[in-house]
Coordinates of C-alpha atoms and ligand atoms in Angstrom, one line a residue:
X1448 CA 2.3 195.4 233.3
X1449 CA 0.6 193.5 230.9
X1450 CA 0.7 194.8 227.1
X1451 CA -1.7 193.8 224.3
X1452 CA -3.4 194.6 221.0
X1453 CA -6.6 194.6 220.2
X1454 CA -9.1 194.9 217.1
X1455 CA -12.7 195.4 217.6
X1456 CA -15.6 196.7 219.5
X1457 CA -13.5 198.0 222.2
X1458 CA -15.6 200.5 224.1
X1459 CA -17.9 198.0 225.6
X1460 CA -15.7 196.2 227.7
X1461 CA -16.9 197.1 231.1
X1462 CA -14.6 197.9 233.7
X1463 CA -11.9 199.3 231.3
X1464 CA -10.5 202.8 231.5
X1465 CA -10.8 204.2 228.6
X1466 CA -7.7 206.7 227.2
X1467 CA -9.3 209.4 224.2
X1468 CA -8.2 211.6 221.9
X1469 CA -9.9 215.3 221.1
X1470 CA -8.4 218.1 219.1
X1471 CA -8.3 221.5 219.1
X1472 CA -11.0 223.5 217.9
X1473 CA -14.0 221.0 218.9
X1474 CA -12.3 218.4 216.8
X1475 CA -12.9 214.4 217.6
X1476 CA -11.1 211.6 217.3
X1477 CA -12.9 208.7 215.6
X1478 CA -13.6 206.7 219.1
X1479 CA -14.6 210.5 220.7
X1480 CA -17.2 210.7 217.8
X1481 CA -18.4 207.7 218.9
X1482 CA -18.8 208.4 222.7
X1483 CA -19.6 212.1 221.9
X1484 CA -22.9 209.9 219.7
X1485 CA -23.7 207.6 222.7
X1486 CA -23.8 210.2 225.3
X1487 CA -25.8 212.4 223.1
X1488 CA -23.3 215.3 222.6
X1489 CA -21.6 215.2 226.6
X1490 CA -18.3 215.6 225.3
X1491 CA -18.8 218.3 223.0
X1492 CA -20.8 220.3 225.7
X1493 CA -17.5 219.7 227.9
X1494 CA -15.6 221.5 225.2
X1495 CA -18.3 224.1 224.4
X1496 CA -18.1 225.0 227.6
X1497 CA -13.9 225.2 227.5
X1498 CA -13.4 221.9 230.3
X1499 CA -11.2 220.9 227.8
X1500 CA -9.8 222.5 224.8
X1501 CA -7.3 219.6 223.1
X1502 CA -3.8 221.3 224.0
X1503 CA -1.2 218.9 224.1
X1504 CA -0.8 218.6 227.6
X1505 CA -4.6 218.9 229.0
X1506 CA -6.7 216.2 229.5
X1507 CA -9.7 215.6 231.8
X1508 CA -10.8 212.0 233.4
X1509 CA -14.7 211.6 233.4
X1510 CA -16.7 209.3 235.8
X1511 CA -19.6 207.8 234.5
X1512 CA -19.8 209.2 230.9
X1513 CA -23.7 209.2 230.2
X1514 CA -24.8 206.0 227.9
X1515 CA -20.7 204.4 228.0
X1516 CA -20.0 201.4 230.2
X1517 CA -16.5 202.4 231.5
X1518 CA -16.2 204.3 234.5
X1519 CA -13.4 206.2 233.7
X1520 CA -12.6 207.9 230.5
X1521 CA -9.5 210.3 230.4
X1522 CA -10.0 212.8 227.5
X1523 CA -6.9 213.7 226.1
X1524 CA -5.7 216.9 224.3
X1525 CA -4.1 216.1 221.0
X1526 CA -3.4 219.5 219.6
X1527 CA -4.4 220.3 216.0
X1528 CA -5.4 218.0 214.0
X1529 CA -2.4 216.9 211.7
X1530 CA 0.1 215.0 211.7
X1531 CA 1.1 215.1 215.3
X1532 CA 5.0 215.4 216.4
X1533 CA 6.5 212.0 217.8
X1534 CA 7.6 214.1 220.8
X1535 CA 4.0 215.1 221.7
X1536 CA 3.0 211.9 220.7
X1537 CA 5.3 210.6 223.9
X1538 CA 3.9 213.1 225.9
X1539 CA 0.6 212.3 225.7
X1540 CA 0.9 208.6 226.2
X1541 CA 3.0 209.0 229.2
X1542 CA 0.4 211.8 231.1
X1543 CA -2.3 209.6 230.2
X1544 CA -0.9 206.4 231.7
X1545 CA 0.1 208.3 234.8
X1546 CA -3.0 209.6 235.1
X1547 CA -4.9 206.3 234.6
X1548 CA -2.4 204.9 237.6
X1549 CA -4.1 207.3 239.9
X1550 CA -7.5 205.8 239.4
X1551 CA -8.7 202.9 240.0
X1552 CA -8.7 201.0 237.0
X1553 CA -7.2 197.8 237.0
X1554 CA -7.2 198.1 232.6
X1555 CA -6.9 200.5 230.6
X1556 CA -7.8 200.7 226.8
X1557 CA -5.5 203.3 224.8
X1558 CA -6.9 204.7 221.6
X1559 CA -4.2 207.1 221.2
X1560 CA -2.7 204.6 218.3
X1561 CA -4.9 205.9 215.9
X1562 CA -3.2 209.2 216.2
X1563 CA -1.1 210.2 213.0
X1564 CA 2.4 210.8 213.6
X1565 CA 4.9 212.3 211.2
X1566 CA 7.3 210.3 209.7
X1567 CA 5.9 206.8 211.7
X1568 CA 3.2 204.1 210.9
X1569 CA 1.0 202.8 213.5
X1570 CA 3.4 200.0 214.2
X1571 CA 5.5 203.2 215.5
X1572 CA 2.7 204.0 217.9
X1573 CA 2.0 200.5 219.1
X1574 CA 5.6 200.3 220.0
X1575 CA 6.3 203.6 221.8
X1576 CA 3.1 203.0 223.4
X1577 CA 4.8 200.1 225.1
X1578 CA 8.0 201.8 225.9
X1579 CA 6.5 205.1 227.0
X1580 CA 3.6 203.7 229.4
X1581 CA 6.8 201.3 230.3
X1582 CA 9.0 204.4 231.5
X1583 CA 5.6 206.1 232.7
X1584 CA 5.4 203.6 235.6
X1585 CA 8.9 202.7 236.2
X1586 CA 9.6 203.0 240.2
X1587 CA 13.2 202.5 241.8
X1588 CA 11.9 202.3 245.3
X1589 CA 14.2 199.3 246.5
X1590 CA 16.1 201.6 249.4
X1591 CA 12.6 203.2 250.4
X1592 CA 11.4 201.8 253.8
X1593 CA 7.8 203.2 252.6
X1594 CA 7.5 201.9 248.9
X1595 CA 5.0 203.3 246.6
X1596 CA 1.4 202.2 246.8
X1597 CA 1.3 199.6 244.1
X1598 CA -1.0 200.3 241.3
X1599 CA -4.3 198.7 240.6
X1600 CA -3.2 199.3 236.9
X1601 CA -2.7 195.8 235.6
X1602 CA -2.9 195.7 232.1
X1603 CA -2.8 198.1 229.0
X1604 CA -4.7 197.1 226.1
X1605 CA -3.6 199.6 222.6
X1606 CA -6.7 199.6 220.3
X1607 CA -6.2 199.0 216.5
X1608 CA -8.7 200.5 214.4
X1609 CA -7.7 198.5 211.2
X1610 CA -7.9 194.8 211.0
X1611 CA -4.8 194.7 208.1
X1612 CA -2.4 195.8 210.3
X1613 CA -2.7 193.7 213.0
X1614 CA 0.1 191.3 212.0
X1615 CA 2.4 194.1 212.0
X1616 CA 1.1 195.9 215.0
X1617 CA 1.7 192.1 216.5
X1618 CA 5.5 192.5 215.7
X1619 CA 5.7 195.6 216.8
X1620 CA 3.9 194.9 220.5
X1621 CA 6.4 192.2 221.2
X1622 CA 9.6 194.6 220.2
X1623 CA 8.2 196.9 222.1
X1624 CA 7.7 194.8 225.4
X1625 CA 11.6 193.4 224.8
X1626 CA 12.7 196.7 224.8
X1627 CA 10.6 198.1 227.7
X1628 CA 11.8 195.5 230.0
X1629 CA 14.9 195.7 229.2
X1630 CA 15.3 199.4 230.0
X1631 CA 13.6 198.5 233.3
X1632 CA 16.6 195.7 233.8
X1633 CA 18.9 198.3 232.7
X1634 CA 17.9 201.1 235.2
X1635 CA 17.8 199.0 238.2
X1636 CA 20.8 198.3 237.6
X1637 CA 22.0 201.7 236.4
X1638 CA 20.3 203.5 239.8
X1639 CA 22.3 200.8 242.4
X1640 CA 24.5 203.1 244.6
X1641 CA 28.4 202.2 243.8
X1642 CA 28.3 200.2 247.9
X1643 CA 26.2 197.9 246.2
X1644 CA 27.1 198.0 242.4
X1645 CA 30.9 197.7 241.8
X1646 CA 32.4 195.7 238.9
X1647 CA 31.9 192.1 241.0
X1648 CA 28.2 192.9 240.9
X1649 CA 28.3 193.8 237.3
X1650 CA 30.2 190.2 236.6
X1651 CA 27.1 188.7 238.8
X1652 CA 24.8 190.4 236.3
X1653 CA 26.6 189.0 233.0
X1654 CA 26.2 185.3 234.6
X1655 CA 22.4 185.7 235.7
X1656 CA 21.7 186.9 231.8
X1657 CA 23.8 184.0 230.3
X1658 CA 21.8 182.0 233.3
X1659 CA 18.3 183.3 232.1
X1660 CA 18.9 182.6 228.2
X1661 CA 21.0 179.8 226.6
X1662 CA 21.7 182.1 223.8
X1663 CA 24.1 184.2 226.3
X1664 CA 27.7 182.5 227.4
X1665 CA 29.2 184.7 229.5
X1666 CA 33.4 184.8 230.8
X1667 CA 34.8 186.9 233.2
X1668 CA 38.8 188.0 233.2
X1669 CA 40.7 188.9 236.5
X1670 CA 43.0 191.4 237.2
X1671 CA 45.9 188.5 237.1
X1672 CA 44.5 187.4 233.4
X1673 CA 44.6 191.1 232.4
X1674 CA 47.8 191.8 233.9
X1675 CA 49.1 188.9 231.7
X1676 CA 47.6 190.6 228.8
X1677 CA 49.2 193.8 229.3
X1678 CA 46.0 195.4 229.3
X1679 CA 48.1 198.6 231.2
X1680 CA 45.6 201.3 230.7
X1681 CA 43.1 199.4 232.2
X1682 CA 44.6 198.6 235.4
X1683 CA 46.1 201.9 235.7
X1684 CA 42.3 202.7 236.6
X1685 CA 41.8 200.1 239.4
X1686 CA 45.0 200.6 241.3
X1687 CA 43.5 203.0 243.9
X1688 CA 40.5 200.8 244.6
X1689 CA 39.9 197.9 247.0
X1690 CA 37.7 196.5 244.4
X1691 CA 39.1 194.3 241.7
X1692 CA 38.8 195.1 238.1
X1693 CA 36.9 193.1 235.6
X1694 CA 36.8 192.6 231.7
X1695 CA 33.3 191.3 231.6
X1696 CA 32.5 189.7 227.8
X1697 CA 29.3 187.8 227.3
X1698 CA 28.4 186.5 223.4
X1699 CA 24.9 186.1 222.1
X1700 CA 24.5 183.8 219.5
X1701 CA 21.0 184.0 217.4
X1702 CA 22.3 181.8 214.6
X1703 CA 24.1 178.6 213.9
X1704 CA 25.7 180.7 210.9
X1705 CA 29.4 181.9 211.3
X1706 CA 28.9 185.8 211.1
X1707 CA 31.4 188.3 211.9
X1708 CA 29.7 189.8 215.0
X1709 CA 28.9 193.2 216.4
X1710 CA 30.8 193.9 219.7
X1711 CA 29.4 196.1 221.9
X1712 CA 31.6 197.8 224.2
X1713 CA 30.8 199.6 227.6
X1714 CA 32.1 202.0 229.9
X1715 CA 31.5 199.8 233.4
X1716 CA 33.6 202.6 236.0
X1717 CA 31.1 202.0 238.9
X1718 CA 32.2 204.8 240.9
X1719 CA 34.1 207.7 239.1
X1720 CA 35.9 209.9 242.0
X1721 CA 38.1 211.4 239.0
X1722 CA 41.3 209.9 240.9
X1723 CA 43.9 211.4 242.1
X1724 CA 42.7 214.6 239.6
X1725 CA 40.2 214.3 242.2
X1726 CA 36.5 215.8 241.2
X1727 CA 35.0 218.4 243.1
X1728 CA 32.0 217.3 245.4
X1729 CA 29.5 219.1 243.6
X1730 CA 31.4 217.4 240.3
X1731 CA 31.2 213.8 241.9
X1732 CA 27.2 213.3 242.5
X1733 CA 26.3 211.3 239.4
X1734 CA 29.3 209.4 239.0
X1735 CA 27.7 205.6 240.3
X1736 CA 26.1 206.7 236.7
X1737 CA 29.2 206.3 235.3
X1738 CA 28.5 202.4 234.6
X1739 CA 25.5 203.2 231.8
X1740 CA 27.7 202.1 228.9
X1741 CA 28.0 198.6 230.5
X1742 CA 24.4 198.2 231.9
X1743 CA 23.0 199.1 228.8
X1744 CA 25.3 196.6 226.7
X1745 CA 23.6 193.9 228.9
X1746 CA 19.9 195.4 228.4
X1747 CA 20.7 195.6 224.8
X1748 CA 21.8 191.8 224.8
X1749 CA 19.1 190.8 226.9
X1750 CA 16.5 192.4 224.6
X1751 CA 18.1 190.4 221.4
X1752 CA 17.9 187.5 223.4
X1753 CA 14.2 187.8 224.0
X1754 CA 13.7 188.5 220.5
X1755 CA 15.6 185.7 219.4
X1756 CA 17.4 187.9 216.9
X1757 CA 19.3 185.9 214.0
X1758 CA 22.5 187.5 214.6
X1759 CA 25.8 186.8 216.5
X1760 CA 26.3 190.1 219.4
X1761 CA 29.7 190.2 221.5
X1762 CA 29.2 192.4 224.8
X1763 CA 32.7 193.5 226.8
X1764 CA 32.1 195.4 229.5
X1765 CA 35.1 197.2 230.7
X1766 CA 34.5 197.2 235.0
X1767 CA 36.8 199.3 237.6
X1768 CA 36.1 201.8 240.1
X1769 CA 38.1 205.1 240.0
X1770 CA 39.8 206.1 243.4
X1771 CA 42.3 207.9 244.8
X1772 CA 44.8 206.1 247.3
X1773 CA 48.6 205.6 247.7
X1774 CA 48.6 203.5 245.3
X1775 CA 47.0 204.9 242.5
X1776 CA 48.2 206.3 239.1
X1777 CA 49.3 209.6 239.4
X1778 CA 49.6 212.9 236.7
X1779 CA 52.2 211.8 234.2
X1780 CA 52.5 208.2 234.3
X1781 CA 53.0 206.6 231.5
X1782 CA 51.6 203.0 230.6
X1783 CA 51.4 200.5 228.2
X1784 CA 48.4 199.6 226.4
X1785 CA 47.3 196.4 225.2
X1786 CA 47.6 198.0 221.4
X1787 CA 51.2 198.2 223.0
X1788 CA 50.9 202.1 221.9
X1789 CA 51.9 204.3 224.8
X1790 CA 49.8 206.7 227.3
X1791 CA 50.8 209.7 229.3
X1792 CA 47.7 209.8 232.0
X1793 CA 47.7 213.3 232.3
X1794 CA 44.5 213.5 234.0
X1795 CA 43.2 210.6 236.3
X1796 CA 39.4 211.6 235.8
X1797 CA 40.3 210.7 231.8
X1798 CA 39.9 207.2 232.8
X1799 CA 36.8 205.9 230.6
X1800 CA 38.9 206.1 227.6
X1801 CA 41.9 204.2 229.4
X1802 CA 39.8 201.2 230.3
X1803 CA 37.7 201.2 226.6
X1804 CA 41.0 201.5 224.6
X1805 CA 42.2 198.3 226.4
X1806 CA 38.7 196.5 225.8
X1807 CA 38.2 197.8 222.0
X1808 CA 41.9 195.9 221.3
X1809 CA 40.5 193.4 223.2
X1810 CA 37.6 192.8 221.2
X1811 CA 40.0 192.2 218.2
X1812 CA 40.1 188.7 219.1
X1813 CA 36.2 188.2 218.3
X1814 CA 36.7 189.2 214.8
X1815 CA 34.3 191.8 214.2
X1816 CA 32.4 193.2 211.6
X1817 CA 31.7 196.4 213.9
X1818 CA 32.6 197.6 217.1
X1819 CA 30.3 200.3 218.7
X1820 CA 31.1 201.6 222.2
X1821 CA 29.1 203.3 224.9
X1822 CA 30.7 205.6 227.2
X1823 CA 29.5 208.1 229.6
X1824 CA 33.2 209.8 228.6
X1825 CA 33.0 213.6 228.6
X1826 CA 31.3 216.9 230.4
X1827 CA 31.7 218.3 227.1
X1828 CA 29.2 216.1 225.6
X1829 CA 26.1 217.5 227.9
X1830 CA 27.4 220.8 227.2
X1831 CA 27.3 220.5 223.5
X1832 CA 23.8 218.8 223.4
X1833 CA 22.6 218.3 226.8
X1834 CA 20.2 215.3 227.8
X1835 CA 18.4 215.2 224.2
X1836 CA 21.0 213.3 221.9
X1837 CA 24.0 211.2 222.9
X1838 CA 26.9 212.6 220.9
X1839 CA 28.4 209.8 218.0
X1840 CA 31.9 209.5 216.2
X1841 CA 32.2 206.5 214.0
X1842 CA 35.6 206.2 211.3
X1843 CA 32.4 204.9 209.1
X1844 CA 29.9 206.7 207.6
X1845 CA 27.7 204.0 206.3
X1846 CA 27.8 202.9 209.9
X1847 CA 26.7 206.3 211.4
X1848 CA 24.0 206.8 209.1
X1849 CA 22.6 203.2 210.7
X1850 CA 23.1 204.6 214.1
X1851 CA 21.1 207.5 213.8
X1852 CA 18.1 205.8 211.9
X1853 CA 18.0 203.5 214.7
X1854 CA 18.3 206.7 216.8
X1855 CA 15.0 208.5 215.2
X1856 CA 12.9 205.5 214.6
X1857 CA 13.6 204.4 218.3
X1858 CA 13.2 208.2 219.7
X1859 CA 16.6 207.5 221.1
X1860 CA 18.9 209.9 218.9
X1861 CA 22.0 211.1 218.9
X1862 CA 24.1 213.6 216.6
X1863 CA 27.2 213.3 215.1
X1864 CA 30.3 215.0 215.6
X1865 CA 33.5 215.1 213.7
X1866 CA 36.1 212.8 213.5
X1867 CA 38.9 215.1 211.9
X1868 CA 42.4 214.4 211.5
X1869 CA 43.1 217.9 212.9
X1870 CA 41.7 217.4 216.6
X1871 CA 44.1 214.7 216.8
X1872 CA 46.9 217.5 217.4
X1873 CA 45.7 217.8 220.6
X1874 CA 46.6 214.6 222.3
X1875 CA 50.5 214.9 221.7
X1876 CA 52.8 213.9 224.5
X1877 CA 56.3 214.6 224.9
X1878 CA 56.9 211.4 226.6
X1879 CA 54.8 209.6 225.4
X1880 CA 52.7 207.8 222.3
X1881 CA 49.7 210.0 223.3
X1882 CA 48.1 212.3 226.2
X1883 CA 45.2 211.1 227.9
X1884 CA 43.5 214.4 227.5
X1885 CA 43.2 217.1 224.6
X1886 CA 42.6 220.0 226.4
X1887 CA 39.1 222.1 226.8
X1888 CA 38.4 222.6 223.5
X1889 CA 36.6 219.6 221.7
X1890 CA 36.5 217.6 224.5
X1891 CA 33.9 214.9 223.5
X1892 CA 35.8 214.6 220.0
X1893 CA 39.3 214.8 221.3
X1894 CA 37.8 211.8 223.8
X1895 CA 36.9 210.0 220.4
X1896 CA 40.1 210.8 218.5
X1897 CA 42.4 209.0 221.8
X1898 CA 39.5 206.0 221.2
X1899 CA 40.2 206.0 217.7
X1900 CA 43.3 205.2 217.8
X1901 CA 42.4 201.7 219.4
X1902 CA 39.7 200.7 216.3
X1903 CA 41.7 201.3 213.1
X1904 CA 40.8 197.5 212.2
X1905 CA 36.8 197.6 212.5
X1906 CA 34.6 199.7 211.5
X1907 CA 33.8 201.5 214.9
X1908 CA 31.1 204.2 216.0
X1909 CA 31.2 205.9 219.5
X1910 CA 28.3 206.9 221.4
X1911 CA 29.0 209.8 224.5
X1912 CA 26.3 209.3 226.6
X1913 CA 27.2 211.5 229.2
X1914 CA 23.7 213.4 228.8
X1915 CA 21.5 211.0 227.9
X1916 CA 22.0 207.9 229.6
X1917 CA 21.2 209.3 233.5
X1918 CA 20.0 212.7 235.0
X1919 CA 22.4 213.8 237.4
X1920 CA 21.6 217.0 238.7
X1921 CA 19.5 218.1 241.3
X1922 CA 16.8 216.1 243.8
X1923 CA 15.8 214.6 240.4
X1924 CA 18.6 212.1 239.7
X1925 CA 17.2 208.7 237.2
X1926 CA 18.3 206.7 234.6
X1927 CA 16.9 206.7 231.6
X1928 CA 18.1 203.4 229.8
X1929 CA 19.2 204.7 227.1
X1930 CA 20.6 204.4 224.3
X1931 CA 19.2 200.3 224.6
X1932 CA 16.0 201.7 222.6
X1933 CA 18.6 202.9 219.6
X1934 CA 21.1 199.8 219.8
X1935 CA 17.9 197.5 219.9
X1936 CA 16.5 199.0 217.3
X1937 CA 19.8 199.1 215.0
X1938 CA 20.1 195.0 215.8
X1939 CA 16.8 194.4 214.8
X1940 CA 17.2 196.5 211.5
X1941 CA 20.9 194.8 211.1
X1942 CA 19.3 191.3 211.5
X1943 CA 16.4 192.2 208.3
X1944 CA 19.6 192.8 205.8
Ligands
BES469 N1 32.6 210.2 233.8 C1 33.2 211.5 233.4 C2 32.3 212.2 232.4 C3 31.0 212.7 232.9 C4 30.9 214.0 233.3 C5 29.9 211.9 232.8 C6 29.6 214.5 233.7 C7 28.6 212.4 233.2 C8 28.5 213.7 233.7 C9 34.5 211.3 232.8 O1 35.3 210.2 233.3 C10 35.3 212.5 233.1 O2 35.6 212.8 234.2 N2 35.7 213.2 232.0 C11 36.4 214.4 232.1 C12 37.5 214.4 231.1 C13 38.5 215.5 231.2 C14 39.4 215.2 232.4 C15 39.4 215.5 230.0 C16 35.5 215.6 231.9 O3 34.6 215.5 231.0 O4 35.6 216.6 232.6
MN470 MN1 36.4 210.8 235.0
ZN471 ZN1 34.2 208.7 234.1

């Protein structure tokens, strides 16, 4: 899909779908007035007579609109008029670009931009414009013998109404394409099935992005290097697969300055049977998801590269599939980490925070300023807040406070939980430094407290993205991409200061 912005006499390009916003209560948007004018009061008949009242939610396509060039123009409801909520604001754009899909348009013009929304400036709109319309057409039809019909849809133009902000509303249109396409990247690689997607295929990934942009170097250790290491958490996770582990670290460098950098860490397990703590079947459908924390450490490096952000980014993604087998770690073995701090695996399906607590120690060696991980880790965390926030536990508070702005102003938030002393209680061994697992209570925090123990020399945040990052449940299984939108978004605030 072709995005663009535009400034001007918009309306009479022929051929264009046109996308329109109406209130409630017989109220019109500033481009309905003018097609209300130019069709001598159609559209405010079509309301009169209750076609279309301006709910969020309703709109209604017209053919043909009496003394208007376009064929199509898709009314859309806007609720009242104020201030609309960035949520409806999402909804809106996405029913109207699906909607526009089913026609056929082959451009579409979208006036919704001149909608207020609270809290956000039109560069907001331009930008979630992008991403939303983005997500609105995304198709993962790869393993389909019948593929979708493609779209005549071929190009989405976003009206601005006012000439001084097109500079910004520029900027805004080309963060908003890097980040669209990269959450495409991400969830093609996010919906492979585990036969096709195991930690190999994430390596071969990591060398097609460092391939793709000479900003991106890419290395890849094997089990032998790790095992040299003593990276004995990690490869406690492996040693019932047939596929071989990898510690997957790429480095994107914006700038010829030396700059501490930000090392993003992800949660690679491309298959997740829980081990020999073996998941129920119901409990195992989801778990090729289990790999979001790495694929969107490579979207989110693949969207800085495209931006050409001045910063200096380190990506490790920690890679291993989780299987049962006669040789694989059993309930209350105990292993050595590469911290050289001691682990009582007293669960097998705890695995994520075995093979991150290798690869934050590992990250030591890049010398960074911050380390942020990204972990499908815990149940708990979709219990607590379910598929709207990703949970987040940071040991800095100046650095959670960036991670949830970035969170809100990308409409990819999450909500922080505590990082108390007290929960780390839980994870005492008897044998052993620490317990894999804390018990039912807390689980998403007692996750974070065993990580914590692993970034006492960085400033560190953790994001669960158990909820957020794929839907698992049902006929309805996707991913969604995130949270690249909210680690985009804190790069490209990072890279202003
Ligand atoms: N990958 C799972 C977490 C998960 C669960 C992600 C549901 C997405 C949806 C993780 O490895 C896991 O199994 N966690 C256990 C931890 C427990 C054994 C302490 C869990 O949450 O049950
Ligand atoms: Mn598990
Ligand atoms: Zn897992």
């Amino acid at each position: 899909m072709k995005f663009t912005i535009k400034h001007g006499d918009l309306e009479k390009q022929a051929k264009a779908a046109l996308i329109v916003g109406i209130f409630e209560k017989n109220q019109l948007t500033n481009t309905a007035l003018r097609l209300d004018k130019a069709s001598k009061g159609y559209i405010t008949k079509l309301i009169k007579q209750g076609e279309i009242l301006g709910k969020i939610g309703q709109s209604l396509l017209l053919r043909h609109l009496p003394g208007s060039v376009s064929e199509h123009i898709l009314l859309v409801g806007c609720g009242k008029k104020q201030p609309m909520d960035p949520k409806d604001y999402r909804k809106i754009v996405a029913n109207s670009i699906k909607a526009i899909q089913n026609t056929s348009a082959t451009q579409a013009i979208c006036f919704l931009g001149e909608m207020e929304v609270a809290g956000h400036d039109l560069s907001w709109n331009v930008k979630q414009t992008v991403e939303v319309s983005s997500d609105a057409l995304y198709r993962f039809d790869e393993f389909k013998s019948e593929k979708a019909p493609k779209s005549p849809l071929k190009d989405i133009t976003i009206a601005i109404a006012d000439k001084k902000s097109v500079n910004a509303c520029e900027k805004a249109l080309a963060q908003g394409i890097a980040i669209a396409e990269s959450v495409s990247f991400t969830k093609n690689i996010e919906n492979q099935p585990s036969n096709i997607c195991n930690p190999t295929y994430l390596a071969d990934q990591a060398k097609k992005l460092a391939k793709a942009y000479k900003t991106i170097t890419t290395k890849v250790l094997e089990e032998k290097e790790m095992q040299k290491l003593g990276m004995g958490a990690l490869l406690a996770v492996t040693k019932g697969s047939a596929q071989a582990a990898k510690l997957i670290c790429l480095e994107y460098k914006g700038t010829s300055k030396k700059q501490a950098p930000v090392a993003l860490v992800g949660k690679g397990i491309t298959f997740d049977t829980g081990g020999i703590s073996l998941k129920p079947a119901d409990g195992m459908v989801g778990m090729k998801y289990d790999m979001c924390g790495a694929a969107s450490v490579l979207g989110t490096l693949r969207a800085i590269a495209e931006l050409k952000l001045p910063i200096h980014v380190v990506g490790i993604l920690a890679a291993a599939e989780n299987m049962p087998g006669g040789n694989a770690s059993k309930p209350e073995d105990i292993v050595t980490t590469l911290s050289g701090q001691t682990v009582e695996i007293m669960n097998t399906d705890a695995e994520g925070r075995l093979v991150l607590c290798d690869a934050l120690t590992y990250s030591e060696r890049y010398k960074p300023e911050v380390v942020i991980d990204i972990a499908t880790l815990t149940g708990a965390v979709v219990i607590a807040l379910g598929a709207h926030a990703s949970g987040l536990l940071s040991n800095n508070d100046g650095l959670a406070k960036d991670l949830l702005d970035a969170g809100t102003e990308s409409f990819d938030r999450a909500w922080q939980l505590p990082l108390w002393d007290e929960y780390q209680d839980q994870l005492k061994s008897p044998f052993a430094d620490m317990s894999n697992v804390g018990g039912r209570s807390a689980g998403t925090i007692t996750a974070a407290c065993f990580l914590s123990r692993f970034a006492k020399k960085f400033k560190w945040a953790h994001l669960d993205v158990a909820g957020t990052a794929a839907m698992m449940g049902g006929n309805d299984r996707f991913a969604t991409g995130r949270p690249v939108p909210m680690l985009t978004q804190y790069l490209i605030n990072r890279s202003k200061k």
